[in-house]
Short mmCIF file of C-alpha atoms (C1' of nucleotides) in Angstrom, two decimals:
data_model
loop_
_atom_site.label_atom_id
_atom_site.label_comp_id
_atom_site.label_asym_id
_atom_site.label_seq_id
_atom_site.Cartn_x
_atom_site.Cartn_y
_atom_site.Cartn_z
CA UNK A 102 -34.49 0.66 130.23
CA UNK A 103 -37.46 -0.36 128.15
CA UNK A 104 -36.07 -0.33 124.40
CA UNK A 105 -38.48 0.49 122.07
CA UNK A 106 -38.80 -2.48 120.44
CA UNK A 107 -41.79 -1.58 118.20
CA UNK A 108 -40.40 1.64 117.03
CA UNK A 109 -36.70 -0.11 116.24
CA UNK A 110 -38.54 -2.60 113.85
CA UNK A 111 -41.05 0.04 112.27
CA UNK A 112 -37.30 2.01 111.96
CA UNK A 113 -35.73 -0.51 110.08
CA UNK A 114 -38.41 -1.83 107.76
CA UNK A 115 -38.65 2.43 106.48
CA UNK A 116 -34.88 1.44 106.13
CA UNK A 117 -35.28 -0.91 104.03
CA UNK A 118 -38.18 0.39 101.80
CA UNK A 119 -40.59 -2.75 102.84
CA UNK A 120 -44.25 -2.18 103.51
CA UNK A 121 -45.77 -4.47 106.58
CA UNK A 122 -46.96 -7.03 104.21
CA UNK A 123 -44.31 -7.07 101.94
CA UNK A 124 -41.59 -8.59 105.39
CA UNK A 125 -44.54 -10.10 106.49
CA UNK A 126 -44.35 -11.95 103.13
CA UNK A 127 -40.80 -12.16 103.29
CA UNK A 128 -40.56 -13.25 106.93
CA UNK A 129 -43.55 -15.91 107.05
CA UNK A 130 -45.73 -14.17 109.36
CA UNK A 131 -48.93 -12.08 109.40
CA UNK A 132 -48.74 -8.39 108.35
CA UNK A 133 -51.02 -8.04 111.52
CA UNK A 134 -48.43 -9.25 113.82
CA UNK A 135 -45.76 -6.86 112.32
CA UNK A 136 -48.31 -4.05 112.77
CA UNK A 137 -49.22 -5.25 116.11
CA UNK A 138 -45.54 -5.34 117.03
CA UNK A 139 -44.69 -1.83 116.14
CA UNK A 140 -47.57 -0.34 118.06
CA UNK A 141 -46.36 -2.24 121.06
CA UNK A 142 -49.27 -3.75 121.27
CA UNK A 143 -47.23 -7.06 122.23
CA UNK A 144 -43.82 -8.37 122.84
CA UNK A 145 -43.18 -10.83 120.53
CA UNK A 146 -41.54 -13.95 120.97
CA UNK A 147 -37.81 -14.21 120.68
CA UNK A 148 -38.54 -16.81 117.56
CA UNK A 149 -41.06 -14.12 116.07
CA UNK A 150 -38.58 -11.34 116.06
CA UNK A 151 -36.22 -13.48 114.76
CA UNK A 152 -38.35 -15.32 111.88
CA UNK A 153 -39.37 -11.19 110.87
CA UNK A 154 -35.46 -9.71 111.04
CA UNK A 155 -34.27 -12.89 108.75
CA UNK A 156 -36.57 -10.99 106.39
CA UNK A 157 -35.10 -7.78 105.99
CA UNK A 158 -31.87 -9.12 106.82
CA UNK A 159 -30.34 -8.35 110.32
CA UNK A 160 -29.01 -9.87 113.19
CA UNK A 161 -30.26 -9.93 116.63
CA UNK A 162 -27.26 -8.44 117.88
CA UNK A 163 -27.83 -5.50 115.42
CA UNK A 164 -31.48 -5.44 116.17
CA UNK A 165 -30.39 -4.22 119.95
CA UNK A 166 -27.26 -2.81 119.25
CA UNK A 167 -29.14 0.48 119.50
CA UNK A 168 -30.33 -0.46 122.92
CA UNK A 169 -26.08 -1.00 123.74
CA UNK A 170 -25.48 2.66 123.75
CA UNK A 171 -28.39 4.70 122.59
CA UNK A 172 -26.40 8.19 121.56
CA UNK A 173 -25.55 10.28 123.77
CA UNK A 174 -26.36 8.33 126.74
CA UNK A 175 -24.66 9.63 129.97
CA UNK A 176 -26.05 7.12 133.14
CA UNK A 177 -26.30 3.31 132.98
CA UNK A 178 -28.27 1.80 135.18
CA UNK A 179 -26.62 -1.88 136.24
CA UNK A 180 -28.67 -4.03 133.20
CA UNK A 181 -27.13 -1.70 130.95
CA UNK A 182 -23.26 -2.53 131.27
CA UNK A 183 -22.23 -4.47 128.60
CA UNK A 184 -20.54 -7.94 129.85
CA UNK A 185 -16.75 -8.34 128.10
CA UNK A 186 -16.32 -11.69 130.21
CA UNK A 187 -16.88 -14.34 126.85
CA UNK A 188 -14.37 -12.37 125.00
CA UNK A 189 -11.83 -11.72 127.44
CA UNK A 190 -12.09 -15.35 128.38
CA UNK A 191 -11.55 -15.93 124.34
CA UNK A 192 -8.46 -13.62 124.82
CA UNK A 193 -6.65 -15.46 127.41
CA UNK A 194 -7.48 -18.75 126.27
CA UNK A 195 -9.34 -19.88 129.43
CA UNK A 196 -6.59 -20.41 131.40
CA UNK A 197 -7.57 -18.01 134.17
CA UNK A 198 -9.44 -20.49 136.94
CA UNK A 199 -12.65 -19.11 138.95
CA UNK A 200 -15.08 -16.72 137.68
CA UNK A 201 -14.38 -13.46 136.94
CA UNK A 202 -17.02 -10.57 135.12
CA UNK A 203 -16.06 -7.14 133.18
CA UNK A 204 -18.61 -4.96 132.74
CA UNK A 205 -18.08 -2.21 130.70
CA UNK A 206 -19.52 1.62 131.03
CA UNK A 207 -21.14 2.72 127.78
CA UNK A 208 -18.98 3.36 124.27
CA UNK A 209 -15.68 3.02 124.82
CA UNK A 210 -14.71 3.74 121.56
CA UNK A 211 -16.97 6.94 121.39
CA UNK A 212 -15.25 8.16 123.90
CA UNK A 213 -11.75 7.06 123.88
CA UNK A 214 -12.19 5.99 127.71
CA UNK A 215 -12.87 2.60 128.76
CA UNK A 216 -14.62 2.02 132.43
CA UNK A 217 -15.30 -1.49 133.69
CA UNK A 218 -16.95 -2.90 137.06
CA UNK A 219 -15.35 -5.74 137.50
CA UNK A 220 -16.00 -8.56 139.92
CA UNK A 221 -13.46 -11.36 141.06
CA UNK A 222 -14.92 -14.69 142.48
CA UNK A 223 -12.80 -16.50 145.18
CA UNK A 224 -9.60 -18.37 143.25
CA UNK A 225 -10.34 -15.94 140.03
CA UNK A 226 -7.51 -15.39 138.21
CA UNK A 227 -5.95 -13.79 135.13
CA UNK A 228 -4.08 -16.39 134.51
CA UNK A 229 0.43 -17.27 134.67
CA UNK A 230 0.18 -15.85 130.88
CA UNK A 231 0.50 -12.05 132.06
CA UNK A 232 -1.54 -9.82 130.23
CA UNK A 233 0.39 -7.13 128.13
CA UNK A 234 -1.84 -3.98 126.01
CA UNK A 235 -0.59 -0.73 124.61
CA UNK A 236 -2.80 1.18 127.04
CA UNK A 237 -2.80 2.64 131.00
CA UNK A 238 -5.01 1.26 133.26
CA UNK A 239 -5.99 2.24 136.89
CA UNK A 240 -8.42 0.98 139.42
CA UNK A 241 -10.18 1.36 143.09
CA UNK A 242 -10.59 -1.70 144.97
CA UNK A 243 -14.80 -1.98 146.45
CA UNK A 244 -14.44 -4.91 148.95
CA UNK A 245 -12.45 -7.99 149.09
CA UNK A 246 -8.72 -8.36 148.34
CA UNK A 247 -6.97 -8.57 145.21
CA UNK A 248 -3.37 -9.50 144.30
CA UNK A 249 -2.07 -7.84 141.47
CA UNK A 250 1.21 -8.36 139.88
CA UNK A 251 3.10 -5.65 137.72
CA UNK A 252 6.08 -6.43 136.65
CA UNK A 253 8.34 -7.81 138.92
CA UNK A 254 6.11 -5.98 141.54
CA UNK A 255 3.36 -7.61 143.87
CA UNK A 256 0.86 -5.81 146.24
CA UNK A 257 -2.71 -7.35 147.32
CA UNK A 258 -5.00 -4.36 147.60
CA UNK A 259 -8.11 -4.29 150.22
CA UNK A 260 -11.26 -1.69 150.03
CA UNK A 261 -10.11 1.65 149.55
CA UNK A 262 -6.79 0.77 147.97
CA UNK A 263 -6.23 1.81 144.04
CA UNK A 264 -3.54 0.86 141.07
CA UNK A 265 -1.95 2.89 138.27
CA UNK A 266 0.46 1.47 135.53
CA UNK A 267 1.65 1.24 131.85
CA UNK A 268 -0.05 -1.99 130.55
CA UNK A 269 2.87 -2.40 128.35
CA UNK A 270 4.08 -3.88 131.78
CA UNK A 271 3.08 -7.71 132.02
CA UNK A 272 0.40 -8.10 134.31
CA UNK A 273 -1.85 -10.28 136.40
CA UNK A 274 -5.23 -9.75 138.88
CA UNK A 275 -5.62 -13.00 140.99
CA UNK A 276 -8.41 -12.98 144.05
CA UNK A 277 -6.29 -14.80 146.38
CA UNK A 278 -9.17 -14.28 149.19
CA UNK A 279 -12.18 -15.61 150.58
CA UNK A 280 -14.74 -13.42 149.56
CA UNK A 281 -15.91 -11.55 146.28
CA UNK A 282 -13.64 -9.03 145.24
CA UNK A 283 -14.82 -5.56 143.14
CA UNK A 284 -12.94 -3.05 141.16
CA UNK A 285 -14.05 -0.55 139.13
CA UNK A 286 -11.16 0.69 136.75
CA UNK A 287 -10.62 2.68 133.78
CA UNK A 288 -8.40 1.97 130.69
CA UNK A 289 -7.04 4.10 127.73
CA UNK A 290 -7.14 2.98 123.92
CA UNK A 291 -6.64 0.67 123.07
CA UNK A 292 -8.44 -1.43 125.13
CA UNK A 293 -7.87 -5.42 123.58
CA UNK B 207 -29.13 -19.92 112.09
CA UNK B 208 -31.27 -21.18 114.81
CA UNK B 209 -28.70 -19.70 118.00
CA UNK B 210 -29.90 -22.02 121.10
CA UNK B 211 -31.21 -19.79 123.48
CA UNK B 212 -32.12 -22.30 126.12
CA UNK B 213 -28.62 -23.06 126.04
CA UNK B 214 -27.45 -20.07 126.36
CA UNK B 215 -29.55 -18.96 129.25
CA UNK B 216 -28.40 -22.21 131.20
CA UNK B 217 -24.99 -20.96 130.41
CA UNK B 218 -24.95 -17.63 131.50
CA UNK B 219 -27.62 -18.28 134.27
CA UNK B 220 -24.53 -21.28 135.44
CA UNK B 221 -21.81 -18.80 135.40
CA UNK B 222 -23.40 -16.54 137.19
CA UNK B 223 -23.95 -19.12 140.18
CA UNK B 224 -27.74 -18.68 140.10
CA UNK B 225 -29.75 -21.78 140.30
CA UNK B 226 -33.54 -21.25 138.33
CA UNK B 227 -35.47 -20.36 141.56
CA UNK B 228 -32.93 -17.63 142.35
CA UNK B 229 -32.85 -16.05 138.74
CA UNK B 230 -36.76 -16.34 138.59
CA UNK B 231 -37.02 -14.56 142.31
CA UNK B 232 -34.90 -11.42 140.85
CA UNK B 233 -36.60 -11.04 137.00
CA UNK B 234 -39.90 -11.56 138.74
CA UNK B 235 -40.77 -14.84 136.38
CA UNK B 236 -41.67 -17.88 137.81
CA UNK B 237 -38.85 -21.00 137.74
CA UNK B 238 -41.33 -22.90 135.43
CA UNK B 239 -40.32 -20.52 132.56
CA UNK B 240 -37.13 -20.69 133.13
CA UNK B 241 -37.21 -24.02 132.89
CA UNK B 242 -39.52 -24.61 130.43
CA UNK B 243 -37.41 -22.02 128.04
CA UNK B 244 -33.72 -23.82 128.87
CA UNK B 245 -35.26 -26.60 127.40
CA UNK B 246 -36.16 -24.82 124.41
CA UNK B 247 -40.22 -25.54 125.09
CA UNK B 248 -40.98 -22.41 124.50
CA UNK B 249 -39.29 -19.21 122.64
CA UNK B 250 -39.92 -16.73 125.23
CA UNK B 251 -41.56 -13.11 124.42
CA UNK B 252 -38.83 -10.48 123.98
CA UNK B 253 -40.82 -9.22 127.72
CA UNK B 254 -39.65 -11.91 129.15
CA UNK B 255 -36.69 -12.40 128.18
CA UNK B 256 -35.48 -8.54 129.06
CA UNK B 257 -36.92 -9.30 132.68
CA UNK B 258 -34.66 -12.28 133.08
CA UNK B 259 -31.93 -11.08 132.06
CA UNK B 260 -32.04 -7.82 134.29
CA UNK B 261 -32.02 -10.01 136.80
CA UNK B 262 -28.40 -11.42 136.14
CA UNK B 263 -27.99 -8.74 134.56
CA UNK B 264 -27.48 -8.87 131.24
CA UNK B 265 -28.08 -6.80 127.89
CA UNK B 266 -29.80 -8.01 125.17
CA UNK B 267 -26.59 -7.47 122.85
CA UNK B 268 -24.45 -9.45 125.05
CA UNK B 269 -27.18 -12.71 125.10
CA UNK B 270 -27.15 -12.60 121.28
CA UNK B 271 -23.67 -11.37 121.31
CA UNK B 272 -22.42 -15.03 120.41
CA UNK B 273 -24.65 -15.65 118.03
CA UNK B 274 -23.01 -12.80 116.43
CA UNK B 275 -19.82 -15.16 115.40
CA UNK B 276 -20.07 -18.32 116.89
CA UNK B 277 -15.90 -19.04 117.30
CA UNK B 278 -14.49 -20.75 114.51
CA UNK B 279 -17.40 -20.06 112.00
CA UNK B 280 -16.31 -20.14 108.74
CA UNK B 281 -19.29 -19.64 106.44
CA UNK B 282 -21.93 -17.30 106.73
CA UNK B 283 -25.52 -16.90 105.31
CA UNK B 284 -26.92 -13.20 103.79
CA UNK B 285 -28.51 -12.91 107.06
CA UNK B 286 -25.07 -13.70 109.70
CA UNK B 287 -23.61 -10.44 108.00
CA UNK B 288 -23.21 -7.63 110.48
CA UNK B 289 -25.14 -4.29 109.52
CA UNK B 290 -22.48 -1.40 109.99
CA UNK B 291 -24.46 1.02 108.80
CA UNK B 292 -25.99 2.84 111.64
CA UNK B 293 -22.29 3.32 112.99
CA UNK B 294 -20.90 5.04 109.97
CA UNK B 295 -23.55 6.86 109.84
CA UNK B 296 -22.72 8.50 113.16
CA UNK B 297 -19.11 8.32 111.76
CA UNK B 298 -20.15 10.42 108.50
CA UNK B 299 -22.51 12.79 110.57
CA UNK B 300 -25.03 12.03 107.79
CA UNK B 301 -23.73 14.29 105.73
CA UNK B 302 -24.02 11.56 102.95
CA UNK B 303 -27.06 11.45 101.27
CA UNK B 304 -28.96 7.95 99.84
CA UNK B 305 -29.03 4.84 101.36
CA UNK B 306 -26.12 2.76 101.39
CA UNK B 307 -25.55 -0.39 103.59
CA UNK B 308 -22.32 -2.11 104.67
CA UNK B 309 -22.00 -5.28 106.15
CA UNK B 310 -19.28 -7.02 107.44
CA UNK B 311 -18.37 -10.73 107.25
CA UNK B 312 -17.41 -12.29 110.86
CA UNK B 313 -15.30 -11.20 113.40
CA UNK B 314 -12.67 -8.51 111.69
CA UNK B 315 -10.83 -7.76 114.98
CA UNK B 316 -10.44 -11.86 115.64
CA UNK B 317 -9.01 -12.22 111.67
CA UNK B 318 -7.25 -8.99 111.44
CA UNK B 319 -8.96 -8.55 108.37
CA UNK B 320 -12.49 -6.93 107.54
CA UNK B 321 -14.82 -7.94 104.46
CA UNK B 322 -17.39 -6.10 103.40
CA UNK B 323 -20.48 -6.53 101.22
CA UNK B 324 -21.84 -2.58 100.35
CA UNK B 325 -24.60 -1.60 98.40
CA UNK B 326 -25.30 1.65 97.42
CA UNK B 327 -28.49 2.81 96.20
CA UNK B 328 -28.85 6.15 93.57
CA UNK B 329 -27.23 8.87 94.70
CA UNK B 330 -25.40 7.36 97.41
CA UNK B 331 -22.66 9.38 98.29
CA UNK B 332 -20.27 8.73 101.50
CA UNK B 333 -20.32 13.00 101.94
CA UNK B 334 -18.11 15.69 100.93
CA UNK B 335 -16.00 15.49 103.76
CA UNK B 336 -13.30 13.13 102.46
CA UNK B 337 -12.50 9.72 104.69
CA UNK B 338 -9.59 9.12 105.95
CA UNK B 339 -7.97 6.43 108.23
CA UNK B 340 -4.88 4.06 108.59
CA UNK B 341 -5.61 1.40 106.58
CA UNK B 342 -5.50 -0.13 103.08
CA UNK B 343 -8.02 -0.95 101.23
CA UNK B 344 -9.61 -2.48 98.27
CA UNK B 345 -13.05 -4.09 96.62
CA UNK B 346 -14.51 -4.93 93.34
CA UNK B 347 -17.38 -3.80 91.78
CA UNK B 348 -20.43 -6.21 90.74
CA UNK B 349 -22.92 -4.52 89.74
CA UNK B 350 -24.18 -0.69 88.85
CA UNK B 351 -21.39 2.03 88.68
CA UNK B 352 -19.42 4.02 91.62
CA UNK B 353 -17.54 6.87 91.19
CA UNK B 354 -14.35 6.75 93.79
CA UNK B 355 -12.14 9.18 94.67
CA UNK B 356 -9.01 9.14 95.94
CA UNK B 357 -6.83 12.16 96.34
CA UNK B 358 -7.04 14.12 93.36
CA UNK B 359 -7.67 11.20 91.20
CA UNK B 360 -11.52 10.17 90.26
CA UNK B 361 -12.44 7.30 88.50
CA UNK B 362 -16.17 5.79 87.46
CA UNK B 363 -15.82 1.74 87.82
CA UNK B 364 -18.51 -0.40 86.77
CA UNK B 365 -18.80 -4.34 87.17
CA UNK B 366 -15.92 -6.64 87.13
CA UNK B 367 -13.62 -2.88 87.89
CA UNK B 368 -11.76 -2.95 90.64
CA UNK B 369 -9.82 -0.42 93.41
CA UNK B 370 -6.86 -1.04 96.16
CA UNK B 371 -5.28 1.91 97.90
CA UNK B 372 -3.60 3.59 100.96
CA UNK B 373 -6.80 4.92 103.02
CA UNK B 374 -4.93 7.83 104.48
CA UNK B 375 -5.40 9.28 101.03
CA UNK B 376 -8.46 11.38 101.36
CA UNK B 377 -11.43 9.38 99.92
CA UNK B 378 -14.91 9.37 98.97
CA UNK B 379 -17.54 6.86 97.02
CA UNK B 380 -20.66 8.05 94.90
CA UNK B 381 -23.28 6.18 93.41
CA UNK B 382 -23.73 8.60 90.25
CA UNK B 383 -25.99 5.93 88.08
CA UNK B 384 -29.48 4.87 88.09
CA UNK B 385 -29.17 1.15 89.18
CA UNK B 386 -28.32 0.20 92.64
CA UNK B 387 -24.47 -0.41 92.70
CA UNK B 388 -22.67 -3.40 94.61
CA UNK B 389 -19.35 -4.14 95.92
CA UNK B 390 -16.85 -6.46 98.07
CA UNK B 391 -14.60 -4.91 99.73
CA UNK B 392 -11.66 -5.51 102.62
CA UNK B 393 -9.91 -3.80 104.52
CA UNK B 394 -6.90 -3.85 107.17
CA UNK B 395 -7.07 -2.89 110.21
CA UNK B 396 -7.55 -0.31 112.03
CA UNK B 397 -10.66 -0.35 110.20
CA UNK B 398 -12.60 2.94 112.34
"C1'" DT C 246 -67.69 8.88 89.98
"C1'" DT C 247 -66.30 3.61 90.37
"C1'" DG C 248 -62.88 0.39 90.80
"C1'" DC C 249 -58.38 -1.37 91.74
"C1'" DG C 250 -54.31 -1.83 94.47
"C1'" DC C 251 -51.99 -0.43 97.99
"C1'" DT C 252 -51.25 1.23 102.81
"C1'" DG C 253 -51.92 0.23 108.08
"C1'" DT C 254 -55.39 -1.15 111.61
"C1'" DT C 255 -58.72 -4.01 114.10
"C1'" DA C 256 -61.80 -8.07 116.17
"C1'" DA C 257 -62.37 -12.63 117.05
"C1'" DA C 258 -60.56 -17.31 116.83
"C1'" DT C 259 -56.57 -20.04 117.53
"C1'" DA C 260 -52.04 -21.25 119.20
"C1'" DT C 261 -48.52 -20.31 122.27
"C1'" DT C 262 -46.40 -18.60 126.30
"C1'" DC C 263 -46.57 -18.06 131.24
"C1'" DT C 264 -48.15 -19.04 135.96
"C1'" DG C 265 -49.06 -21.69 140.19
"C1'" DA C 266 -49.06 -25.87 142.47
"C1'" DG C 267 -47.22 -30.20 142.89
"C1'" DC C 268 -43.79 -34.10 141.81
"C1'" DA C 269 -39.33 -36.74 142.00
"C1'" DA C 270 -34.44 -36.75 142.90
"C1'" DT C 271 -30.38 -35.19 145.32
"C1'" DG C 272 -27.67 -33.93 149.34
"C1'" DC C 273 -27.18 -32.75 154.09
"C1'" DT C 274 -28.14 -33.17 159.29
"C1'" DA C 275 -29.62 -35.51 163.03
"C1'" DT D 206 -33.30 -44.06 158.85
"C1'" DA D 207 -36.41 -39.68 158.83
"C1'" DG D 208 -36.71 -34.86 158.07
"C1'" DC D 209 -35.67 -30.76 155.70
"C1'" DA D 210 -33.85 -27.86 152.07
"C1'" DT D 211 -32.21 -27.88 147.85
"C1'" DT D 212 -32.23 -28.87 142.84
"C1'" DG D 213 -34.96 -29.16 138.17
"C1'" DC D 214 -39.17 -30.95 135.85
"C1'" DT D 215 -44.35 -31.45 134.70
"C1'" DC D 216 -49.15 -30.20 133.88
"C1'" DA D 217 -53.77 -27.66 133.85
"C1'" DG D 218 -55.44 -23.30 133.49
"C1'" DA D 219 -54.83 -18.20 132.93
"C1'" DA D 220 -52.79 -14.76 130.21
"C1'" DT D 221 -50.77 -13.39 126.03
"C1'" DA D 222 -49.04 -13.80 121.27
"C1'" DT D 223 -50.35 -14.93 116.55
"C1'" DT D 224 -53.51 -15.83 112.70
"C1'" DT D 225 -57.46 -15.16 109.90
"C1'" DA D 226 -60.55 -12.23 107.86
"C1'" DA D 227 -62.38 -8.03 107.46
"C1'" DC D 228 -62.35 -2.77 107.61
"C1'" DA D 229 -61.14 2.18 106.47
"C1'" DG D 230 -58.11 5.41 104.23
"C1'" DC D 231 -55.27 6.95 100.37
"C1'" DG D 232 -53.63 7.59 95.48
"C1'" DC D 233 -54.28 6.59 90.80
"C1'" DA D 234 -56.58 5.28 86.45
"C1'" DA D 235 -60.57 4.38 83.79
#
DNA sequence: TTGCGCTGTTAAATATTCTGAGCAATGCTA
DNA sequence: TAGCATTGCTCAGAATATTTAACAGCGCAA
């Protein structure tokens, strides 16, 4: 954990060929509170950091996006999994019911290898729309029990049990239970 | 600008099933912050914020990860652009030398299409080693001069010029001038 | 050398965030 | 109804971020 937040900022103002009071000017704060950040001397406020990266320009997201998957990172501690939920929900349009999270392990991309923890509240579902990918997936159940349909298969899976299929196959994850249900699978590009 | 954070903690903090006094017991904050910051009374330090959202858990990409392209956004200030530029620098392996900076207009995946406003300062050069990928693209020029080239064709454009062609050709871009040089481009996907 | 303009840093004053304790409202059980 | 356990909100004071103003170092030109 603890991204360097001062040394990210002092990294992109060399970047961008600014001096401290020259984004201080830019950004309407004090060069002293740019040099304070990038000593770590404080944490600024979410509002500072922003008011100081509208000044060079960059996003917020970019800002951390270092912190995402700082190269050649091998362990992730649980904070550091990046949460797919909001887009997969954008995917299926919402009309999976119950919560559901994806949490994925590192840089897929970089390494042509997707891994996700994934958790299924009680009622979660991937919806009647069956999902459908030009990829293979595979999975081990953690606890709870999970339905999953491929093709014109079914099978509800407990602890222990595991899945393997072409995801050119329509398919469909519901946690038909009464407790939490994990997973933790893996996927092959691409991913969605 | 101005991405709601208060809102978006209540969100996330709601979908994860936490109520404040929960979240606050595992970041080790009291409730009042969380509170107070939800409402938007306060713009919490960077601190802060990193020891909530470990306790949902959370990265700091994925909190500002909507903020990125808030669905359905259709314009975009200088500062909403996406900086690729770290990325294709690991892409390149550095092996180009100046700066040059790409960023990307909205969501390309979501649009099937990705924009691109690149700047490249004196002596830019995207590297020896030629690009390649399965695209097509194209740009215009606005302002210095960039030599491209594209299979065993080179060509210096300056502003107003223009370029469109297979990527899978071998390519490369130089800034050979003096001035800073500008362009739009877009590209299909997959865009690398 | 002196002086100017720039760099980044620092101390003290000010403004803001953050804590800790308490409040009101809701729902549930007896 | 009372009693208890929730929920989220408020406020005064402690802790921290931010500003203001000043300092020291460096390069360059007179």
């Amino acid at each position: 954990m603890s991204f360097d937040v001062g040394g990210r900022l002092k990294e992109i103002r060399a970047s961008a060929g600014l001096s401290q009071r020259e984004l201080a000017a830019r950004s309407g704060v004090t060069h002293s509170l740019i040099s304070l950040i990038e000593q770590n001397r404080n944490s600024p406020s979410v509002a500072s950091l922003r008011k100081i990266l509208d000044g060079i320009p960059m996003s917020m997201v970019n800002f951390f996006d270092e912190e995402r998957v700082p190269r050649g990172k091998v362990f992730f501690e649980a904070g550091d999994l990046l949460d797919l939920t909001s887009r997969l929900h954008q995917v299926s349009g919402g009309s999976g019911e119950g919560r559901m999270s994806f949490r994925q392990v590192g840089d897929a991309k970089a390494h042509n290898l997707q891994i996700l923890h994934e958790s299924y509240e009680p009622g979660a579902d991937t919806g009647v729309t069956m999902l459908k990918h030009d990829s293979h997936e595979g999975g081990v159940v953690l606890s709870g029990e999970l339905e999953i349909t491929v093709g014109d298969q079914i099978k509800i899976l407990g602890p222990g049990d595991a899945y393997l299929f072409d995801s050119r196959t329509p398919h469909r994850f519901r946690n038909i239970g009464a407790a939490r249900c994990e997973v933790v699978s893996a996927c092959t590009p691409p991913y969605l």
